[in-house]
Short mmCIF file of C-alpha atoms in Angstrom, two decimals:
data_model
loop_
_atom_site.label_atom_id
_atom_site.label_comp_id
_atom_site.label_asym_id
_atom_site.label_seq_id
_atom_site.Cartn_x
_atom_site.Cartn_y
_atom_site.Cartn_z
CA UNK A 1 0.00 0.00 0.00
CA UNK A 2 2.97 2.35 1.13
CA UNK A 3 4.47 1.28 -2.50
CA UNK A 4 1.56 3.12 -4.32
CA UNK A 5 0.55 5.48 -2.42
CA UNK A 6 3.88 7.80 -2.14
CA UNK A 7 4.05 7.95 -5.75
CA UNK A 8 0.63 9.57 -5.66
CA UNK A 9 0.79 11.70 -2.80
CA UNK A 10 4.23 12.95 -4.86
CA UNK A 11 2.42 13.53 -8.12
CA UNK A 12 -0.72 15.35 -6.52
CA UNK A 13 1.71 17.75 -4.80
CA UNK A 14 3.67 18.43 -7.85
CA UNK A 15 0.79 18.50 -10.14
CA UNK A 16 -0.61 22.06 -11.23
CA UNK A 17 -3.69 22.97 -9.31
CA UNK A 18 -7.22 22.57 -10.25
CA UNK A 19 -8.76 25.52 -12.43
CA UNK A 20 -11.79 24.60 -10.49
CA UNK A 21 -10.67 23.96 -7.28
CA UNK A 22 -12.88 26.64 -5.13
CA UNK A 23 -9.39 27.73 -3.10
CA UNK A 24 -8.52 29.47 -5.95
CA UNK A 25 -10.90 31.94 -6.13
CA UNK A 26 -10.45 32.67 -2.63
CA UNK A 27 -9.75 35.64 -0.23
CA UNK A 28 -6.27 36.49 1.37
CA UNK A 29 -3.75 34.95 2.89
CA UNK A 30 -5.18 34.93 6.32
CA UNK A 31 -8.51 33.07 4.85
CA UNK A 32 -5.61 30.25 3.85
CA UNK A 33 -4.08 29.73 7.26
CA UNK A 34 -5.74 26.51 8.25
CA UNK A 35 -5.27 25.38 5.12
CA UNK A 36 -1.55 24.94 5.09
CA UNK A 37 -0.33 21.23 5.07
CA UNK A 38 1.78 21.30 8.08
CA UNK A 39 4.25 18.78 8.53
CA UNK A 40 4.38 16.21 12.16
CA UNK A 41 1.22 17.57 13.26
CA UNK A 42 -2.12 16.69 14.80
CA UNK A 43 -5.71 17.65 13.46
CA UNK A 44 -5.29 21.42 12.48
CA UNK A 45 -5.47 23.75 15.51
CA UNK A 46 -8.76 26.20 16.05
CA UNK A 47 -8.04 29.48 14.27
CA UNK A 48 -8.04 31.39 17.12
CA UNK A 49 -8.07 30.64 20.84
CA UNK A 50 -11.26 31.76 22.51
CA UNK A 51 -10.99 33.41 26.01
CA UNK A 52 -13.19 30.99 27.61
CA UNK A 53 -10.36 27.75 26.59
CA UNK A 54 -7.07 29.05 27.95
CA UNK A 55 -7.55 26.11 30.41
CA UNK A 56 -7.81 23.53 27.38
CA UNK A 57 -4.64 21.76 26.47
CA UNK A 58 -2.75 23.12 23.21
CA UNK A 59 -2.25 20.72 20.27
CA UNK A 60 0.85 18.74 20.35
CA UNK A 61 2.62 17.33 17.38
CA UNK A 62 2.04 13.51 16.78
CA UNK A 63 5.06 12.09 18.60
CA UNK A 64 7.67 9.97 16.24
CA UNK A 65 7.73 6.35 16.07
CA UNK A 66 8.58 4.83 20.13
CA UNK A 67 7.87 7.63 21.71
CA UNK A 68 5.14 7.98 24.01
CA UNK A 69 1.92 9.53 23.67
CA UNK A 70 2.17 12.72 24.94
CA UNK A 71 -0.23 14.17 27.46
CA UNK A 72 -1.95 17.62 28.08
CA UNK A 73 0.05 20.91 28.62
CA UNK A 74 -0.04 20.26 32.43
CA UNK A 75 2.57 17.68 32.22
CA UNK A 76 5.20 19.72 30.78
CA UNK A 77 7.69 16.22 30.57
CA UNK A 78 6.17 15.07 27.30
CA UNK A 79 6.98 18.36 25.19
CA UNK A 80 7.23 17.74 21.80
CA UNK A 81 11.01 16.79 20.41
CA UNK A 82 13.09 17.85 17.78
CA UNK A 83 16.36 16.92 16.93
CA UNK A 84 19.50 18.26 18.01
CA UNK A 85 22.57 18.60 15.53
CA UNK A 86 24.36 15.70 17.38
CA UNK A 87 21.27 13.40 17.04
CA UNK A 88 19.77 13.68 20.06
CA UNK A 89 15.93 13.82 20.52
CA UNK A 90 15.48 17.24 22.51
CA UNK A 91 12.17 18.31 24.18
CA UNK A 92 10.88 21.30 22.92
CA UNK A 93 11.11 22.63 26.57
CA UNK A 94 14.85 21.53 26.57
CA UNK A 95 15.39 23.50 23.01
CA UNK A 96 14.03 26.15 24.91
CA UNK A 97 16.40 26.51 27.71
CA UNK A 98 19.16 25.80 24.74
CA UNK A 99 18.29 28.87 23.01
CA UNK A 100 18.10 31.07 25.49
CA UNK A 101 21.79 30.06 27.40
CA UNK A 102 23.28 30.20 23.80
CA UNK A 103 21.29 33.15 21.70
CA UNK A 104 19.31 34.96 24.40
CA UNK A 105 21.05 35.42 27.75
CA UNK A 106 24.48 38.09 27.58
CA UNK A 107 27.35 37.81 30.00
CA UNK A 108 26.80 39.73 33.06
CA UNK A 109 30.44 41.52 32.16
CA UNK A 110 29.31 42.72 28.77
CA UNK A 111 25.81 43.76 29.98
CA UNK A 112 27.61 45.55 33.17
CA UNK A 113 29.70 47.43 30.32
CA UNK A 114 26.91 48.41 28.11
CA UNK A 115 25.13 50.12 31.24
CA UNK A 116 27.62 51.83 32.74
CA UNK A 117 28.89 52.90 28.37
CA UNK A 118 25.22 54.33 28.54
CA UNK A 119 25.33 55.80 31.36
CA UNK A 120 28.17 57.67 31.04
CA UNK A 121 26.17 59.29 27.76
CA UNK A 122 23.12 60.13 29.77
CA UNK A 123 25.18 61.99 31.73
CA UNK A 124 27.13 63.94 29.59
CA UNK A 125 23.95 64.45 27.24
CA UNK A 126 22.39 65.96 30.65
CA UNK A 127 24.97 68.73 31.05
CA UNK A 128 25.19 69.89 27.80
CA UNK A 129 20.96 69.95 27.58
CA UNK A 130 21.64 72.09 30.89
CA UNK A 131 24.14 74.42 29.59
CA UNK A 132 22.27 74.90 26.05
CA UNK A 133 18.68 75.63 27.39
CA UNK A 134 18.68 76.42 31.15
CA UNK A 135 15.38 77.86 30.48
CA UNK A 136 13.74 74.83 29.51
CA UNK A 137 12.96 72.74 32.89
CA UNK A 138 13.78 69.37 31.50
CA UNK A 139 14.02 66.43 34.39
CA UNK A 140 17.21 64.33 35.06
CA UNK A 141 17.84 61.55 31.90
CA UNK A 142 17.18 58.18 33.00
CA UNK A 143 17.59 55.01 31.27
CA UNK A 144 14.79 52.87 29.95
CA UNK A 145 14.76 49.42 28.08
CA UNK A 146 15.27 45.90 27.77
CA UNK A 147 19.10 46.28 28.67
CA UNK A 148 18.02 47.03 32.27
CA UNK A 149 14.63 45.58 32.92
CA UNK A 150 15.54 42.21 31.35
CA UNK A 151 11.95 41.72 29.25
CA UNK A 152 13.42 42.20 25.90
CA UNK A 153 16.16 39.84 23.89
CA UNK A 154 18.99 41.14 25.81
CA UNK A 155 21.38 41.10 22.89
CA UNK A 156 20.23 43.32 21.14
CA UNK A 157 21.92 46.15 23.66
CA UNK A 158 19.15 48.82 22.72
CA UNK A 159 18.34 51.16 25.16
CA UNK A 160 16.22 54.13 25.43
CA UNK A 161 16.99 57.57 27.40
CA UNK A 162 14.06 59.20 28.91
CA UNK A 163 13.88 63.09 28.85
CA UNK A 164 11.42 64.21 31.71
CA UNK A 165 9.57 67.16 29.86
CA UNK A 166 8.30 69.11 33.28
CA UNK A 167 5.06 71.08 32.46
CA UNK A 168 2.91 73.05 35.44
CA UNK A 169 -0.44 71.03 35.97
CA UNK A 170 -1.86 74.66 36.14
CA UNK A 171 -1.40 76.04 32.53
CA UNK A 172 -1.58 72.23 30.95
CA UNK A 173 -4.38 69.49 30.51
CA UNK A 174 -4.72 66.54 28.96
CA UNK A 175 -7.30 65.52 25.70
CA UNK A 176 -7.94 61.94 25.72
CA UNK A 177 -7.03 59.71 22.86
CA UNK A 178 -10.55 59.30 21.80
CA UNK A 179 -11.50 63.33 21.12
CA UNK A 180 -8.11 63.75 19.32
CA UNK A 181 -8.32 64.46 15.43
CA UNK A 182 -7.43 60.21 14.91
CA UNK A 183 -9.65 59.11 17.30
CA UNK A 184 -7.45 56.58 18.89
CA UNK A 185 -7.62 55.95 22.60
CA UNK A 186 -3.49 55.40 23.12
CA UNK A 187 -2.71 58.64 21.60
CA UNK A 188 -2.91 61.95 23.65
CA UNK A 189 -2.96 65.94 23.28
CA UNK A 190 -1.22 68.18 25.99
CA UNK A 191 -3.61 71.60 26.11
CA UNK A 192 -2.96 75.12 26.69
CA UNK A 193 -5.39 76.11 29.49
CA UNK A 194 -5.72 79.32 31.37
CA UNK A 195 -4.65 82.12 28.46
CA UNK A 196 -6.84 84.24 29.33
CA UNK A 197 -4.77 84.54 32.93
CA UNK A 198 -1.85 83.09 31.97
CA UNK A 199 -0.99 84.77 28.11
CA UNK A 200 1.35 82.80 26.34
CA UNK A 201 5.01 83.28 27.68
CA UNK A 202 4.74 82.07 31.07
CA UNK A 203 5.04 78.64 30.29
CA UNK A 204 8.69 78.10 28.94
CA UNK A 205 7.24 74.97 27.03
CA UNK A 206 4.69 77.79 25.00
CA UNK A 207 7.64 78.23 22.34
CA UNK A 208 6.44 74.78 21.04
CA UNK A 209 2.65 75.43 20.84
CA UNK A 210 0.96 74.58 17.64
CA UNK A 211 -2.62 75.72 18.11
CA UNK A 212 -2.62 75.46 21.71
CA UNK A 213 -1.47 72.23 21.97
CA UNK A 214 2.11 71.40 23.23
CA UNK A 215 3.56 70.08 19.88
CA UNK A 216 5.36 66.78 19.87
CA UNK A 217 7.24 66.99 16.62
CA UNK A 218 8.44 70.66 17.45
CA UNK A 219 9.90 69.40 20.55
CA UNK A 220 11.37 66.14 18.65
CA UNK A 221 12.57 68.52 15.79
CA UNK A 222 14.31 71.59 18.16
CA UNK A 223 15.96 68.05 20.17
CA UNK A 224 17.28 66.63 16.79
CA UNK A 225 18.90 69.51 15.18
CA UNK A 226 20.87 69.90 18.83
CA UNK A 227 21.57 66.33 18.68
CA UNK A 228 23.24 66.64 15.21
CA UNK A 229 24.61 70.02 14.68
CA UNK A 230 25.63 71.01 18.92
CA UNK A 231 26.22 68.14 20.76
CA UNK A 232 30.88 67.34 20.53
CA UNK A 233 30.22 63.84 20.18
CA UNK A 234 33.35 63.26 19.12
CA UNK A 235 34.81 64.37 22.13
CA UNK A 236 32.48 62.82 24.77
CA UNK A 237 33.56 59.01 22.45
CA UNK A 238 37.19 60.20 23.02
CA UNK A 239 36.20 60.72 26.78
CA UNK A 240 34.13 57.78 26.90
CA UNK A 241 36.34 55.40 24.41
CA UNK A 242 33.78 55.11 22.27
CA UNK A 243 32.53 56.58 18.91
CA UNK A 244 29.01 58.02 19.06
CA UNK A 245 27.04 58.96 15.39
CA UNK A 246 23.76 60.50 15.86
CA UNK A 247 21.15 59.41 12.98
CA UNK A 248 20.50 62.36 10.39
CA UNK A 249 18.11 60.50 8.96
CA UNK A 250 16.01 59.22 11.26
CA UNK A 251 13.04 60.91 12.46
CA UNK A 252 13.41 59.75 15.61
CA UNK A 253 16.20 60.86 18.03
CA UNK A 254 18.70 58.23 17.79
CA UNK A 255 22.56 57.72 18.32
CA UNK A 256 24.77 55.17 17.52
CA UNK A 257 27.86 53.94 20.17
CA UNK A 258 30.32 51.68 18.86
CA UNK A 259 33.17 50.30 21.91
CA UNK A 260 35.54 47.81 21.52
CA UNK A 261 33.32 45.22 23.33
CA UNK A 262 30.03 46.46 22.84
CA UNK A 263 27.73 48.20 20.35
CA UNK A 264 24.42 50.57 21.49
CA UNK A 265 21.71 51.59 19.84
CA UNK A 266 19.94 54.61 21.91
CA UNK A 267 16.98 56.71 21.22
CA UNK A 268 16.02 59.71 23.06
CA UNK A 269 12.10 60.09 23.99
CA UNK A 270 10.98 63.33 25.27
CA UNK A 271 8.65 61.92 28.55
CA UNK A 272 5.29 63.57 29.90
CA UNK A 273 3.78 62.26 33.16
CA UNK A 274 0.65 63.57 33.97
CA UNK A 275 -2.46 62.44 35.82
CA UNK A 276 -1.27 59.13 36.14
CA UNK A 277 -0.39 58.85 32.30
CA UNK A 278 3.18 58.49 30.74
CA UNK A 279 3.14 60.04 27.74
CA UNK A 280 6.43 59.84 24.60
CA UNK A 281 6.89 62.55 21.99
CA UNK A 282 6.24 59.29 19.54
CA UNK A 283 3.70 60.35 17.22
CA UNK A 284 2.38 58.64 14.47
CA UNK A 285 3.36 58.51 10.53
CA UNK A 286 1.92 61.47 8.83
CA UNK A 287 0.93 65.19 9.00
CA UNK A 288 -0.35 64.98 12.57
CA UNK A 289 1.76 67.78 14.65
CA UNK A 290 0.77 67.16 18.48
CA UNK A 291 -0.11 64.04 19.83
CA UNK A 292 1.81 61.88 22.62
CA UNK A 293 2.12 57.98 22.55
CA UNK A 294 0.94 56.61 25.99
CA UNK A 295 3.65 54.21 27.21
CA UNK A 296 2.70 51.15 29.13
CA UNK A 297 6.09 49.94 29.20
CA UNK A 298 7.06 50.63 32.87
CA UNK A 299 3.18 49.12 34.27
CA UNK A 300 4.05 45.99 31.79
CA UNK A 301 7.46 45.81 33.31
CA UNK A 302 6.32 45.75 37.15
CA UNK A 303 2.98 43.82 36.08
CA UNK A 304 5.43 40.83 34.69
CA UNK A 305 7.72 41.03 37.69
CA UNK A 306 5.30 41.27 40.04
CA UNK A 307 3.35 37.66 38.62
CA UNK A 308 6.81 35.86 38.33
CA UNK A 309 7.35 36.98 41.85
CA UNK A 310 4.34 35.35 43.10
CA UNK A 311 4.70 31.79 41.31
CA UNK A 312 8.25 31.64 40.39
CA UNK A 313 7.03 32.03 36.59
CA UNK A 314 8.68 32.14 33.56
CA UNK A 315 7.04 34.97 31.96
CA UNK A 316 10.31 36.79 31.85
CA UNK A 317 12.43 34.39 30.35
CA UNK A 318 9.40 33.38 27.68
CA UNK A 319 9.19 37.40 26.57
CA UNK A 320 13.12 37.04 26.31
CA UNK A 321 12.90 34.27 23.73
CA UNK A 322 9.82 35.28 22.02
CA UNK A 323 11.30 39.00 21.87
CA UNK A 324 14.68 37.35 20.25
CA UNK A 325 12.76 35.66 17.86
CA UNK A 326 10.82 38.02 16.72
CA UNK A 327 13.94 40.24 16.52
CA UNK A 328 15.62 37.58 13.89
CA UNK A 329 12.54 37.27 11.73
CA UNK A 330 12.30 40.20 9.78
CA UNK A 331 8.46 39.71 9.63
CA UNK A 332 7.63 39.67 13.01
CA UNK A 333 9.79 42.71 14.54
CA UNK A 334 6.48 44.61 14.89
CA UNK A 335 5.32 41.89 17.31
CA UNK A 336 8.37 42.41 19.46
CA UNK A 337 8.20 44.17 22.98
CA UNK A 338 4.96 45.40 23.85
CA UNK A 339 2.42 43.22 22.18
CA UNK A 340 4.42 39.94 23.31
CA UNK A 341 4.07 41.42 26.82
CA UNK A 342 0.49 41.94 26.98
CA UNK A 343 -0.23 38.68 25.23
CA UNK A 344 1.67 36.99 28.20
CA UNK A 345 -0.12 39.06 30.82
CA UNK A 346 -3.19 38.12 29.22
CA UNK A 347 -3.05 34.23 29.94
CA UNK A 348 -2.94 34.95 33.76
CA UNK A 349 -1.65 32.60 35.90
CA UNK A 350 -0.05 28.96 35.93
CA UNK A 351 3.44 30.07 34.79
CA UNK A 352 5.97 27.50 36.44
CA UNK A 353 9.38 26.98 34.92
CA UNK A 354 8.61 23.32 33.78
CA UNK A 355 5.32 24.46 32.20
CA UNK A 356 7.78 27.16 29.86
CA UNK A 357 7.34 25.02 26.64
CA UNK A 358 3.42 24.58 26.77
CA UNK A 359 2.56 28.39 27.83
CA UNK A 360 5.15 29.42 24.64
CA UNK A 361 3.10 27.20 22.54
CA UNK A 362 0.36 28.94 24.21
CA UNK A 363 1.57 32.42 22.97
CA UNK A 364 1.58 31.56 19.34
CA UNK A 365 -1.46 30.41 19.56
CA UNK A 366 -2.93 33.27 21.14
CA UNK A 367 -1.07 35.66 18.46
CA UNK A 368 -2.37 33.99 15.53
CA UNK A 369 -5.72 34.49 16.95
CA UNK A 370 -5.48 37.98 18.24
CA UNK A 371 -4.34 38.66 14.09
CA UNK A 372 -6.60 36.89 12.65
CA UNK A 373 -9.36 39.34 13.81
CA UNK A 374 -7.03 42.20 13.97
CA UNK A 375 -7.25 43.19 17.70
CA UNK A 376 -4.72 42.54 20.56
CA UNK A 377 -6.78 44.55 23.73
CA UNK A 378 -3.96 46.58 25.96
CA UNK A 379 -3.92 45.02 29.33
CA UNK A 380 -4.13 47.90 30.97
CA UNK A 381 -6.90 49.43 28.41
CA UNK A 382 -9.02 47.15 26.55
CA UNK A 383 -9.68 50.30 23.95
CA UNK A 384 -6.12 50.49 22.41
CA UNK A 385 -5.77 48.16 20.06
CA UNK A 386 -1.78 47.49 19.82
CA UNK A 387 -2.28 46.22 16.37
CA UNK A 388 -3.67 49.40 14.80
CA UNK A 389 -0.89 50.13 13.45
CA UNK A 390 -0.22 47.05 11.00
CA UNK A 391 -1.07 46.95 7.43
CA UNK A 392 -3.19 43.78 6.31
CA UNK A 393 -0.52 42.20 4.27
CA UNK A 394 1.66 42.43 7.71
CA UNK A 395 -1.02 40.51 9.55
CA UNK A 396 -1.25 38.01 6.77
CA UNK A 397 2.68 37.13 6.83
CA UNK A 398 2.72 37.29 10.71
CA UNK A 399 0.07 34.58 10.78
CA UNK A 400 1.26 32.48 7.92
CA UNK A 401 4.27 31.90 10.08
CA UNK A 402 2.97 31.64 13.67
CA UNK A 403 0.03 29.48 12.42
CA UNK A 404 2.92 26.85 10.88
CA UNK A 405 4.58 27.59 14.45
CA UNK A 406 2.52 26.61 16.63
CA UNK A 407 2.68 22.95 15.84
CA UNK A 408 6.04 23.12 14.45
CA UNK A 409 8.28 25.45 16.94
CA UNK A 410 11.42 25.23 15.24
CA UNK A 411 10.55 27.08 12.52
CA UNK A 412 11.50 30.01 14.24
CA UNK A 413 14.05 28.59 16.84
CA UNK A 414 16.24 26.83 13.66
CA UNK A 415 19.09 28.39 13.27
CA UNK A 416 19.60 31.80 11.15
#
């Protein structure tokens, strides 16, 4: 039977497809998802994972031939294997752990070095903001990032210095996201209030009003030109041993730091926090001049510490892997950092260290669902959508890969 039937099997999947076959008339990529003949797996996985079955057990790939049957995701020994470049059958909990010693995790030296490197800019960026515009009360720099709060792919050595932008509750309010001019609930507008007391001038920030609103892109713009045209970078590298480039071209504020042992990429975000908000000069693409980007990056960062802390979990070192891999898959570096994090948050509880492999099954899963209807809910406000900014044929590629994932993890853990 085996005799005849691989012949066929070969010839109907080198064979031209059927003019009539109804597929292909069909929608988009994401419509083909389930479709996809996926290779050492079980019956094909729901398209997306419904709140109410978290709690059921993910699908596992059928094991290989003398292996045991594997059982549900609360017995986190029977992980599905791969094989290792020596032979060996690995778990996929143990390829896990593999990864993230070898790819993920950075020698305490070399992460000591990039800190202190970085913060040796932050302060020497501090005085000469100081010295240029003592009129301007701008807050002490302070680093921000993966490289210090350890949810990110640590090898990456990013990290972000915040700017405090200090503004008197008095003569400033705040316009939620939802009555701005896009309408979307994560993005904010800073206000000019009281003019009619206080006339323009008393503020020191009222140099960057753009129709009474406290301009984001004038700030960003006045910051960049100082950045690349005042700033002796060459002389704080010599002082530093470094070489530091700003990025003309970038729109964002953004240096480059090249050591002998370690390479940085920083960006400078000019930081609002009012009335319990914590608001970047990030604005969207386009002609928009003065909204703020609320941040939830420091709430995700003590959120994720604060669960690990209660049940030993492995959220942290899950984001770190998931973050990496995202990082080295040119498709899926919009789903790095935030939306990983608030995917994680969102599956609660239950995060042991032996249960890693199952819950990062879990993730994929929960991605490919959260894409296919086009909505990942903020954990900390169910109106932003964190996936408002992706264009449909971004969705489509993201889920062609995750859906193939899920069941078959080492498509993104094989090596690059």
């Amino acid at each position: 039977i085996a005799a005849r039937s691989v012949p066929q099997l070969i010839d109907r999947a080198t064979s031209p497809r059927d003019e009539g076959d109804a597929k292909a008339d069909g929608g988009g990529l994401r419509d083909a998802w389930p479709d996809l003949p996926l290779i050492k797996t079980a019956p094909d996985p729901p398209r997306k994972q419904r709140r109410q079955d978290l709690s059921q057990p993910l699908p596992s790939p059928v094991p290989a031939p003398g292996e045991a049957q594997p059982r549900d995701c609360s017995a986190p020994a029977e992980t599905p294997r791969v094989e290792s470049s020596a032979g060996r059958c690995l778990t996929l909990q143990e390829r896990l752990l593999l990864h993230y010693s070898s790819r993920v995790a950075v020698a305490e030296e070399r992460a000591a070095l990039a800190q202190q490197l970085a913060g040796g800019i932050c302060a020497e960026l501090q005085s000469f903001l100081r010295g240029k515009c003592p009129e301007l009360p701008f807050g002490s720099l302070f680093l921000s990032g993966p490289l210090l709060d350890g949810l990110g792919a640590l090898a990456a050595d990013r990290v972000d210095f915040m700017l405090p932008v200090v503004l008197d509750p008095a003569l400033w309010s705040l316009i939620p996201g939802e009555e701005t001019v896009v309408r979307n609930p994560r993005y904010w507008m800073i206000k000019r209030t009281g003019l009619e007391y206080f006339p323009r001038g008393r503020s020191p920030w009222d140099r960057f009003i753009v129709g009474r609103y406290l301009s984001s892109n004038a700030l960003s713009e006045t910051l960049h030109k100082m950045l690349v045209a005042s700033v002796n970078w060459p002389a704080i590298g010599s002082l530093l041993g470094s070489i530091i480039r700003p990025v003309v071209a970038s729109e964002e504020l953004k240096l480059e730091v090249k050591h002998e042992q370690v390479e940085l990429s920083v960006t400078l975000f000019p930081v609002v926090e009012m009335d319990s908000k914590v608001l970047l000069a990030a604005p969207p693409e386009g002609l928009v001049e003065n909204l703020w980007l609320e941040s939830f990056y420091r709430a995700e960062v003590s959120r994720v510490k604060e669960l690990d802390a209660g049940d030993c979990g492995a959220r942290q070192s899950c984001l770190r892997i998931l973050n990496g891999l995202c990082e080295s898959h040119p498709s899926l570096r919009k789903l790095s950092g935030s939306p990983l994090t608030h995917v994680v948050l969102h599956l609660g509880a239950d995060w042991a260290q032996e249960n890693l492999a199952a819950r990062f099954q879990q993730v994929l899963q929960e991605l490919v669902g959260y894409l296919e209807i086009g909505v990942l809910p903020s954990y900390f406000n169910h109106k932003v959508n964190l996936f408002c900014g992706l264009l449909e044929e971004e969705i489509d590629e993201m889920g062609f890969l995750l859906y193939r994932a899920v069941s078959e993890p080492e498509l993104l853990l094989k090596e690059k």
